[in-house]
Amino acid sequence: MADNQIKTDSKYDDFDFPTKSPEVKSGHPGHTTPEQDAQIFQLRTQLEQAGYTERLDTLSMLRFLRARKFNVQLSKQMFIDCEKWRKEFELDDLVRTFDYKEKPKVFEYYPQYYHKTDKDGRPVYIEQLGKIDLTAMYKITTAERMLQNLAVEYEKLVDPRLPACSRKTGSLLETCCTVMDLKGVGISSVPSVYGYVKQASAMSQNYYPERLGKFYLINAPWGFSSVFSVVKGFLDPVTVQKIHVLGSGYHKELLGQIPKENLPKLFGGTCDCEGGCAFSDAGPWQDPQWAKPPKWAQDGKSTTIENAASSGVETHQPGGGSKAAPEPEKAGAGAAQAPMS
C-alpha cells in the first residue's frame, strides 16, 4: 500500500487522492489504533443495519468518530442526524442545481468566498462581516437561500476543493483555513453577527464535522472578546483551540499562515485577481493538473466518499440525485434540525 494511503474498504472507498493525514495524531487517517479501526467497522456496520448505503467511506466514518470522541453510539446518532438534514434540505440535488444569481449584489453587503490556499495547502475561506445589513440583504435574497449557498459551498469544499488540494500537497487535507473580517462591525451590529455565526457554526459542527483547520477573526472590535466568550459556549473545546481573535494588527500572524501572494491585497497580501478575488474561486481546484470533476456532478450514482464538508464530502459526496438515505431506524428525538432554525 502506498505510503500516502490508508487501509480502505473496497465497498465504499473510491479515493483518487492521498488519504494519509499529515497530522500525526491518534484517530486521524493513517494514524489509527487497532481499537479505532474496529470502531470504524462497528460504526459502518451499525449504519448499514439501519439502512444507510451512502457516505460510509472510511474517511467519513473517522471524521464522525473523532467529532464524538470515538463513541460509536454518539457518532452513529450524529451521522443519522446529518443524513436527516441532508434529506430535508434536498442537498444532493441542490449542489448540482443551485444558482446563486444574486451573489454579486449579496456580496456588496456580505462577501463569502474560497480563495487559494494557506501554507499547509488548505483552502482559505474568507468572510467579511463589516458591511452586513440583513434588512437590505433580505430585499435581495432570503435567509433560506443564504443557507443553501452556505451548504452548497461546503459540499464543493469537500469535493472538488479538498481533493485537489490533497493531490497537490501529496497528503490528505480535510480542513480549511477561515478568515472572518470584522472590520466595520460595531458593537450595535454584534447581535446580527452573533446570530449568523451561531447559525453557521451549528451547520458546520453538526453536519460537516472535523472541517475546521484554523480560524482567524481579524479586526475584532472593542468589546468583541466578551461577545466571543459567549460564542465559545456552543463550540467544542477542540474547535475553540483553533480560533485566533486578532485586532487590527493581525497582518504578521495571518501572513504567518497564508502566503502573501495568496492573500488578497485588502488583507495585506499581494493577490489582486482579475474581476476581484471574491469572485475568482482561484485555487488548485481550478488547475487541470490537480482538479477532477466532483463525483456529485457525475451520473448521480457514484459512490459517495465523504460528506460532511466543508464544508463542504471527500472523494466526495452527494452520491445520487435527490436520493437520500432511507428513513433511519427511528432517528430519535435528537434528530438534527435544518440550519434554518
CSV table of C-alpha atoms in Angstrom, one decimal:
chain,number,residue,atom,x,y,z
A,1,MET,CA,0.0,0.0,0.0
A,2,ALA,CA,1.3,3.4,-0.9
A,3,ASP,CA,2.7,5.4,2.0
A,4,ASN,CA,0.2,8.2,1.4
A,5,GLN,CA,-2.8,5.9,1.7
A,6,ILE,CA,-4.9,4.4,4.4
A,7,LYS,CA,-6.4,0.9,4.8
A,8,THR,CA,-9.6,1.1,2.8
A,9,ASP,CA,-12.9,-0.7,2.4
A,10,SER,CA,-13.4,-1.8,-1.2
A,11,LYS,CA,-17.2,-1.5,-0.9
A,12,TYR,CA,-17.3,2.2,0.0
A,13,ASP,CA,-13.8,3.7,-0.6
A,14,ASP,CA,-13.1,5.1,-4.0
A,15,PHE,CA,-10.5,7.7,-3.3
A,16,ASP,CA,-8.5,9.3,-6.1
A,17,PHE,CA,-6.3,11.5,-3.8
A,18,PRO,CA,-3.9,10.8,-0.9
A,19,THR,CA,-5.6,9.5,2.2
A,20,LYS,CA,-3.0,9.7,4.9
A,21,SER,CA,-3.2,12.7,7.2
A,22,PRO,CA,0.0,14.8,7.6
A,23,GLU,CA,-1.1,15.3,11.2
A,24,VAL,CA,0.4,12.5,13.3
A,25,LYS,CA,-2.5,12.4,15.7
A,26,SER,CA,-4.4,9.5,17.1
A,27,GLY,CA,-7.6,8.9,15.2
A,28,HIS,CA,-6.5,10.7,12.1
A,29,PRO,CA,-6.3,8.8,8.8
A,30,GLY,CA,-3.1,6.7,8.7
A,31,HIS,CA,-2.6,7.1,12.4
A,32,THR,CA,-5.3,4.9,13.9
A,33,THR,CA,-5.0,2.2,16.6
A,34,PRO,CA,-6.4,-1.3,16.1
A,35,GLU,CA,-9.2,-0.4,18.5
A,36,GLN,CA,-10.1,2.7,16.4
A,37,ASP,CA,-10.1,0.6,13.3
A,38,ALA,CA,-12.6,-1.8,15.0
A,39,GLN,CA,-14.8,1.2,15.9
A,40,ILE,CA,-14.8,2.3,12.2
A,41,PHE,CA,-16.1,-1.2,11.3
A,42,GLN,CA,-18.6,-1.1,14.1
A,43,LEU,CA,-20.0,2.3,13.2
A,44,ARG,CA,-20.3,1.4,9.5
A,45,THR,CA,-21.9,-2.0,10.3
A,46,GLN,CA,-24.5,-0.4,12.6
A,47,LEU,CA,-25.3,2.2,9.9
A,48,GLU,CA,-25.7,-0.5,7.3
A,49,GLN,CA,-28.0,-2.3,9.5
A,50,ALA,CA,-30.0,0.9,9.9
A,51,GLY,CA,-30.4,1.0,6.2
A,52,TYR,CA,-27.7,3.5,5.1
A,53,THR,CA,-25.7,2.9,2.0
A,54,GLU,CA,-24.1,6.2,1.2
A,55,ARG,CA,-21.3,8.3,2.7
A,56,LEU,CA,-20.0,5.2,4.6
A,57,ASP,CA,-16.4,5.6,3.4
A,58,THR,CA,-13.5,5.3,5.9
A,59,LEU,CA,-12.6,9.0,6.0
A,60,SER,CA,-16.2,10.0,6.8
A,61,MET,CA,-16.5,7.3,9.4
A,62,LEU,CA,-13.3,8.6,11.0
A,63,ARG,CA,-14.5,12.2,11.0
A,64,PHE,CA,-17.7,11.4,12.7
A,65,LEU,CA,-15.9,9.3,15.3
A,66,ARG,CA,-13.4,12.0,16.0
A,67,ALA,CA,-16.2,14.5,16.4
A,68,ARG,CA,-17.7,12.3,19.1
A,69,LYS,CA,-14.5,11.2,20.8
A,70,PHE,CA,-14.8,7.7,19.2
A,71,ASN,CA,-18.1,7.0,21.0
A,72,VAL,CA,-19.7,4.7,18.4
A,73,GLN,CA,-23.3,5.4,19.5
A,74,LEU,CA,-22.9,9.1,19.6
A,75,SER,CA,-21.2,9.1,16.2
A,76,LYS,CA,-24.0,7.0,14.8
A,77,GLN,CA,-26.6,9.4,16.0
A,78,MET,CA,-24.6,12.3,14.6
A,79,PHE,CA,-24.5,10.6,11.2
A,80,ILE,CA,-28.2,9.9,11.3
A,81,ASP,CA,-29.0,13.5,12.2
A,82,CYS,CA,-26.8,14.7,9.4
A,83,GLU,CA,-28.5,12.4,6.8
A,84,LYS,CA,-31.9,13.5,8.0
A,85,TRP,CA,-30.8,17.2,7.5
A,86,ARG,CA,-29.4,16.4,4.1
A,87,LYS,CA,-32.7,14.8,3.0
A,88,GLU,CA,-34.8,17.6,4.3
A,89,PHE,CA,-32.5,20.1,2.7
A,90,GLU,CA,-32.5,18.1,-0.6
A,91,LEU,CA,-28.8,18.7,-0.6
A,92,ASP,CA,-27.8,16.0,-3.2
A,93,ASP,CA,-30.0,17.8,-5.7
A,94,LEU,CA,-29.2,21.3,-4.5
A,95,VAL,CA,-25.4,21.0,-5.0
A,96,ARG,CA,-26.0,20.3,-8.7
A,97,THR,CA,-28.8,22.8,-9.4
A,98,PHE,CA,-28.3,25.8,-7.1
A,99,ASP,CA,-27.8,29.0,-8.9
A,100,TYR,CA,-26.9,31.9,-6.7
A,101,LYS,CA,-27.8,34.6,-9.2
A,102,GLU,CA,-28.0,37.3,-6.6
A,103,LYS,CA,-24.4,36.7,-5.4
A,104,PRO,CA,-22.9,39.9,-6.8
A,105,LYS,CA,-25.5,42.0,-5.0
A,106,VAL,CA,-25.3,40.0,-1.8
A,107,PHE,CA,-21.5,40.3,-1.8
A,108,GLU,CA,-21.9,44.1,-1.7
A,109,TYR,CA,-23.0,43.5,1.9
A,110,TYR,CA,-21.5,40.2,2.8
A,111,PRO,CA,-18.6,38.7,0.8
A,112,GLN,CA,-18.1,35.0,1.5
A,113,TYR,CA,-15.7,33.1,-0.7
A,114,TYR,CA,-12.9,30.5,-1.1
A,115,HIS,CA,-9.6,31.8,-2.3
A,116,LYS,CA,-6.4,29.9,-2.9
A,117,THR,CA,-4.6,28.1,-0.1
A,118,ASP,CA,-2.7,28.6,3.2
A,119,LYS,CA,0.9,27.4,3.9
A,120,ASP,CA,-0.4,24.0,4.8
A,121,GLY,CA,-2.1,23.7,1.4
A,122,ARG,CA,-5.6,24.0,2.7
A,123,PRO,CA,-8.3,26.1,1.0
A,124,VAL,CA,-8.7,29.6,2.5
A,125,TYR,CA,-12.3,30.7,3.2
A,126,ILE,CA,-12.9,34.4,3.7
A,127,GLU,CA,-15.9,36.2,5.1
A,128,GLN,CA,-16.3,40.0,5.5
A,129,LEU,CA,-19.0,40.9,8.1
A,130,GLY,CA,-18.3,44.7,8.2
A,131,LYS,CA,-21.0,45.7,5.7
A,132,ILE,CA,-23.6,43.2,6.7
A,133,ASP,CA,-27.1,44.6,6.6
A,134,LEU,CA,-29.7,41.9,6.9
A,135,THR,CA,-32.6,44.2,6.2
A,136,ALA,CA,-31.0,45.3,2.8
A,137,MET,CA,-29.9,41.7,2.0
A,138,TYR,CA,-33.3,40.3,2.5
A,139,LYS,CA,-34.6,42.6,-0.2
A,140,ILE,CA,-32.1,40.8,-2.5
A,141,THR,CA,-32.3,37.3,-1.2
A,142,THR,CA,-33.7,35.2,1.6
A,143,ALA,CA,-32.3,33.6,4.7
A,144,GLU,CA,-33.1,30.2,3.2
A,145,ARG,CA,-31.1,30.9,0.0
A,146,MET,CA,-28.2,32.2,2.0
A,147,LEU,CA,-28.1,29.0,4.0
A,148,GLN,CA,-28.5,26.9,0.8
A,149,ASN,CA,-25.5,28.7,-0.6
A,150,LEU,CA,-23.5,28.0,2.5
A,151,ALA,CA,-24.3,24.3,2.3
A,152,VAL,CA,-23.5,24.1,-1.4
A,153,GLU,CA,-20.2,25.8,-0.8
A,154,TYR,CA,-19.5,23.2,2.0
A,155,GLU,CA,-20.2,20.5,-0.5
A,156,LYS,CA,-17.8,22.0,-3.0
A,157,LEU,CA,-15.2,22.3,-0.3
A,158,VAL,CA,-15.4,18.6,0.2
A,159,ASP,CA,-15.3,18.0,-3.5
A,160,PRO,CA,-13.6,19.3,-5.6
A,161,ARG,CA,-11.6,21.7,-3.4
A,162,LEU,CA,-10.1,19.5,-0.7
A,163,PRO,CA,-9.3,16.5,-3.1
A,164,ALA,CA,-7.5,18.9,-5.4
A,165,CYS,CA,-5.5,20.4,-2.5
A,166,SER,CA,-4.7,16.9,-1.3
A,167,ARG,CA,-3.4,15.9,-4.7
A,168,LYS,CA,-1.2,19.0,-4.9
A,169,THR,CA,0.3,18.6,-1.4
A,170,GLY,CA,0.7,14.8,-1.7
A,171,SER,CA,-1.1,14.2,1.6
A,172,LEU,CA,-4.7,14.2,2.9
A,173,LEU,CA,-6.2,17.6,3.6
A,174,GLU,CA,-9.6,17.5,5.3
A,175,THR,CA,-9.9,21.1,6.7
A,176,CYS,CA,-9.8,24.7,5.6
A,177,CYS,CA,-8.4,27.9,6.9
A,178,THR,CA,-11.1,30.5,7.7
A,179,VAL,CA,-10.6,34.3,7.8
A,180,MET,CA,-13.5,36.3,9.2
A,181,ASP,CA,-13.0,40.0,8.9
A,182,LEU,CA,-14.9,42.0,11.5
A,183,LYS,CA,-13.8,45.4,10.2
A,184,GLY,CA,-16.7,47.9,10.4
A,185,VAL,CA,-18.7,45.7,12.8
A,186,GLY,CA,-19.8,47.9,15.6
A,187,ILE,CA,-21.0,46.7,18.9
A,188,SER,CA,-24.5,47.7,17.8
A,189,SER,CA,-24.4,45.2,15.0
A,190,VAL,CA,-23.0,42.4,17.1
A,191,PRO,CA,-26.4,40.8,17.7
A,192,SER,CA,-26.8,40.2,14.0
A,193,VAL,CA,-23.3,38.9,13.6
A,194,TYR,CA,-23.7,36.7,16.7
A,195,GLY,CA,-26.9,35.2,15.3
A,196,TYR,CA,-25.3,34.4,12.0
A,197,VAL,CA,-22.1,33.0,13.5
A,198,LYS,CA,-24.1,30.7,15.8
A,199,GLN,CA,-26.3,29.5,12.9
A,200,ALA,CA,-23.3,28.9,10.6
A,201,SER,CA,-21.4,27.2,13.4
A,202,ALA,CA,-24.3,24.9,14.0
A,203,MET,CA,-24.3,23.8,10.4
A,204,SER,CA,-20.5,23.3,10.4
A,205,GLN,CA,-20.3,21.4,13.7
A,206,ASN,CA,-23.4,19.3,13.3
A,207,TYR,CA,-23.2,18.4,9.6
A,208,TYR,CA,-19.6,19.0,8.5
A,209,PRO,CA,-17.5,17.8,11.4
A,210,GLU,CA,-13.8,18.0,11.5
A,211,ARG,CA,-13.6,20.5,8.7
A,212,LEU,CA,-12.0,23.5,10.5
A,213,GLY,CA,-8.2,23.7,10.5
A,214,LYS,CA,-7.6,27.3,11.6
A,215,PHE,CA,-10.0,30.2,12.2
A,216,TYR,CA,-8.8,33.8,12.3
A,217,LEU,CA,-11.2,36.6,13.5
A,218,ILE,CA,-9.4,39.8,12.4
A,219,ASN,CA,-10.2,43.4,13.0
A,220,ALA,CA,-12.2,42.4,16.1
A,221,PRO,CA,-13.9,45.5,17.5
A,222,TRP,CA,-13.6,46.6,21.1
A,223,GLY,CA,-15.8,44.6,23.2
A,224,PHE,CA,-16.0,41.7,20.8
A,225,SER,CA,-13.9,39.4,23.1
A,226,SER,CA,-16.7,39.5,25.6
A,227,VAL,CA,-19.2,38.5,23.0
A,228,PHE,CA,-16.9,35.8,21.7
A,229,SER,CA,-16.7,34.4,25.2
A,230,VAL,CA,-20.4,33.7,24.8
A,231,VAL,CA,-20.0,32.2,21.4
A,232,LYS,CA,-17.4,29.8,22.8
A,233,GLY,CA,-20.2,28.3,24.9
A,234,PHE,CA,-21.7,26.5,21.9
A,235,LEU,CA,-18.4,25.5,20.3
A,236,ASP,CA,-16.5,22.3,21.0
A,237,PRO,CA,-13.3,22.9,23.1
A,238,VAL,CA,-11.2,21.4,20.3
A,239,THR,CA,-12.7,24.0,17.9
A,240,VAL,CA,-12.0,26.8,20.3
A,241,GLN,CA,-8.3,26.0,20.3
A,242,LYS,CA,-8.3,26.6,16.5
A,243,ILE,CA,-9.7,30.1,16.8
A,244,HIS,CA,-7.5,33.2,16.9
A,245,VAL,CA,-9.1,36.5,17.8
A,246,LEU,CA,-7.0,39.4,16.4
A,247,GLY,CA,-7.4,43.1,16.3
A,248,SER,CA,-6.3,45.5,13.6
A,249,GLY,CA,-2.7,44.4,14.0
A,250,TYR,CA,-3.3,40.9,12.5
A,251,HIS,CA,-1.1,41.0,9.5
A,252,LYS,CA,2.0,39.3,10.9
A,253,GLU,CA,0.1,36.4,12.3
A,254,LEU,CA,-2.2,36.0,9.3
A,255,LEU,CA,0.8,36.1,6.9
A,256,GLY,CA,2.5,33.5,9.0
A,257,GLN,CA,-0.3,31.1,7.9
A,258,ILE,CA,-1.2,32.4,4.4
A,259,PRO,CA,1.4,33.2,1.7
A,260,LYS,CA,1.4,36.9,0.8
A,261,GLU,CA,0.8,36.0,-2.9
A,262,ASN,CA,-2.4,34.0,-1.9
A,263,LEU,CA,-3.9,36.7,0.4
A,264,PRO,CA,-6.0,39.5,-1.2
A,265,LYS,CA,-4.5,42.9,-1.1
A,266,LEU,CA,-7.4,44.0,1.2
A,267,PHE,CA,-5.9,42.0,4.0
A,268,GLY,CA,-2.2,42.8,3.5
A,269,GLY,CA,-1.4,40.3,0.8
A,270,THR,CA,-0.4,40.9,-2.8
A,271,CYS,CA,-3.1,39.0,-4.7
A,272,ASP,CA,-5.4,41.0,-7.0
A,273,CYS,CA,-7.4,38.6,-9.1
A,274,GLU,CA,-8.9,39.9,-12.3
A,275,GLY,CA,-12.5,40.6,-11.6
A,276,GLY,CA,-11.9,40.6,-7.9
A,277,CYS,CA,-10.6,37.9,-5.5
A,278,ALA,CA,-14.1,37.4,-4.1
A,279,PHE,CA,-15.4,36.1,-7.4
A,280,SER,CA,-12.3,34.2,-8.7
A,281,ASP,CA,-12.6,31.0,-6.8
A,282,ALA,CA,-8.9,30.6,-7.5
A,283,GLY,CA,-7.1,27.6,-6.2
A,284,PRO,CA,-5.8,24.1,-7.1
A,285,TRP,CA,-9.4,23.0,-7.7
A,286,GLN,CA,-9.3,25.2,-10.8
A,287,ASP,CA,-6.0,23.8,-12.0
A,288,PRO,CA,-6.3,20.8,-14.5
A,289,GLN,CA,-3.2,19.3,-13.0
A,290,TRP,CA,-4.9,18.7,-9.7
A,291,ALA,CA,-8.6,19.1,-10.3
A,292,LYS,CA,-11.1,16.4,-11.2
A,293,PRO,CA,-14.8,16.6,-11.8
A,294,PRO,CA,-16.7,16.3,-8.4
A,295,LYS,CA,-18.4,13.0,-8.0
A,296,TRP,CA,-21.7,14.7,-7.3
A,297,ALA,CA,-21.6,16.2,-10.8
A,298,GLN,CA,-21.3,12.8,-12.5
A,299,ASP,CA,-24.1,10.3,-13.1
A,300,GLY,CA,-25.7,10.8,-9.8
A,301,LYS,CA,-24.9,7.2,-8.7
A,302,SER,CA,-21.3,7.4,-8.0
A,303,THR,CA,-20.1,6.0,-4.7
A,304,THR,CA,-20.1,8.8,-2.1
A,305,ILE,CA,-16.9,9.5,-0.4
A,306,GLU,CA,-17.5,11.8,2.2
A,307,ASN,CA,-19.9,14.1,3.3
A,308,ALA,CA,-19.8,16.4,5.8
A,309,ALA,CA,-17.8,19.1,4.2
A,310,SER,CA,-17.0,21.5,4.3
A,311,SER,CA,-17.7,22.0,4.1
A,312,GLY,CA,-18.3,21.4,2.4
A,313,VAL,CA,-17.5,15.4,1.0
A,314,GLU,CA,-14.5,13.8,0.4
A,315,THR,CA,-13.8,12.0,-2.7
A,316,HIS,CA,-17.0,13.1,-2.4
A,317,GLN,CA,-20.2,13.4,-1.8
A,318,PRO,CA,-23.7,13.5,-2.8
A,319,GLY,CA,-23.7,10.3,-4.5
A,320,GLY,CA,-27.0,10.3,-6.0
A,321,GLY,CA,-29.6,12.6,-7.2
A,322,SER,CA,-32.1,13.7,-4.7
A,323,LYS,CA,-32.0,10.2,-3.4
A,324,ALA,CA,-31.1,10.5,0.3
A,325,ALA,CA,-30.5,7.8,2.8
A,326,PRO,CA,-33.5,5.7,3.6
A,327,GLU,CA,-35.5,6.6,6.6
A,328,PRO,CA,-33.4,5.7,9.6
A,329,GLU,CA,-34.5,3.2,12.2
A,330,LYS,CA,-36.0,5.8,14.4
A,331,ALA,CA,-33.6,8.6,14.5
A,332,GLY,CA,-34.9,9.6,17.8
A,333,ALA,CA,-35.7,13.0,19.4
A,334,GLY,CA,-32.1,14.1,18.8
A,335,ALA,CA,-32.5,14.3,15.0
A,336,ALA,CA,-30.9,17.3,13.6
A,337,GLN,CA,-33.0,20.3,12.6
A,338,ALA,CA,-32.4,22.2,9.4
A,339,PRO,CA,-30.0,25.0,9.9
A,340,MET,CA,-32.9,27.4,9.3
A,341,SER,CA,-33.8,27.0,13.0
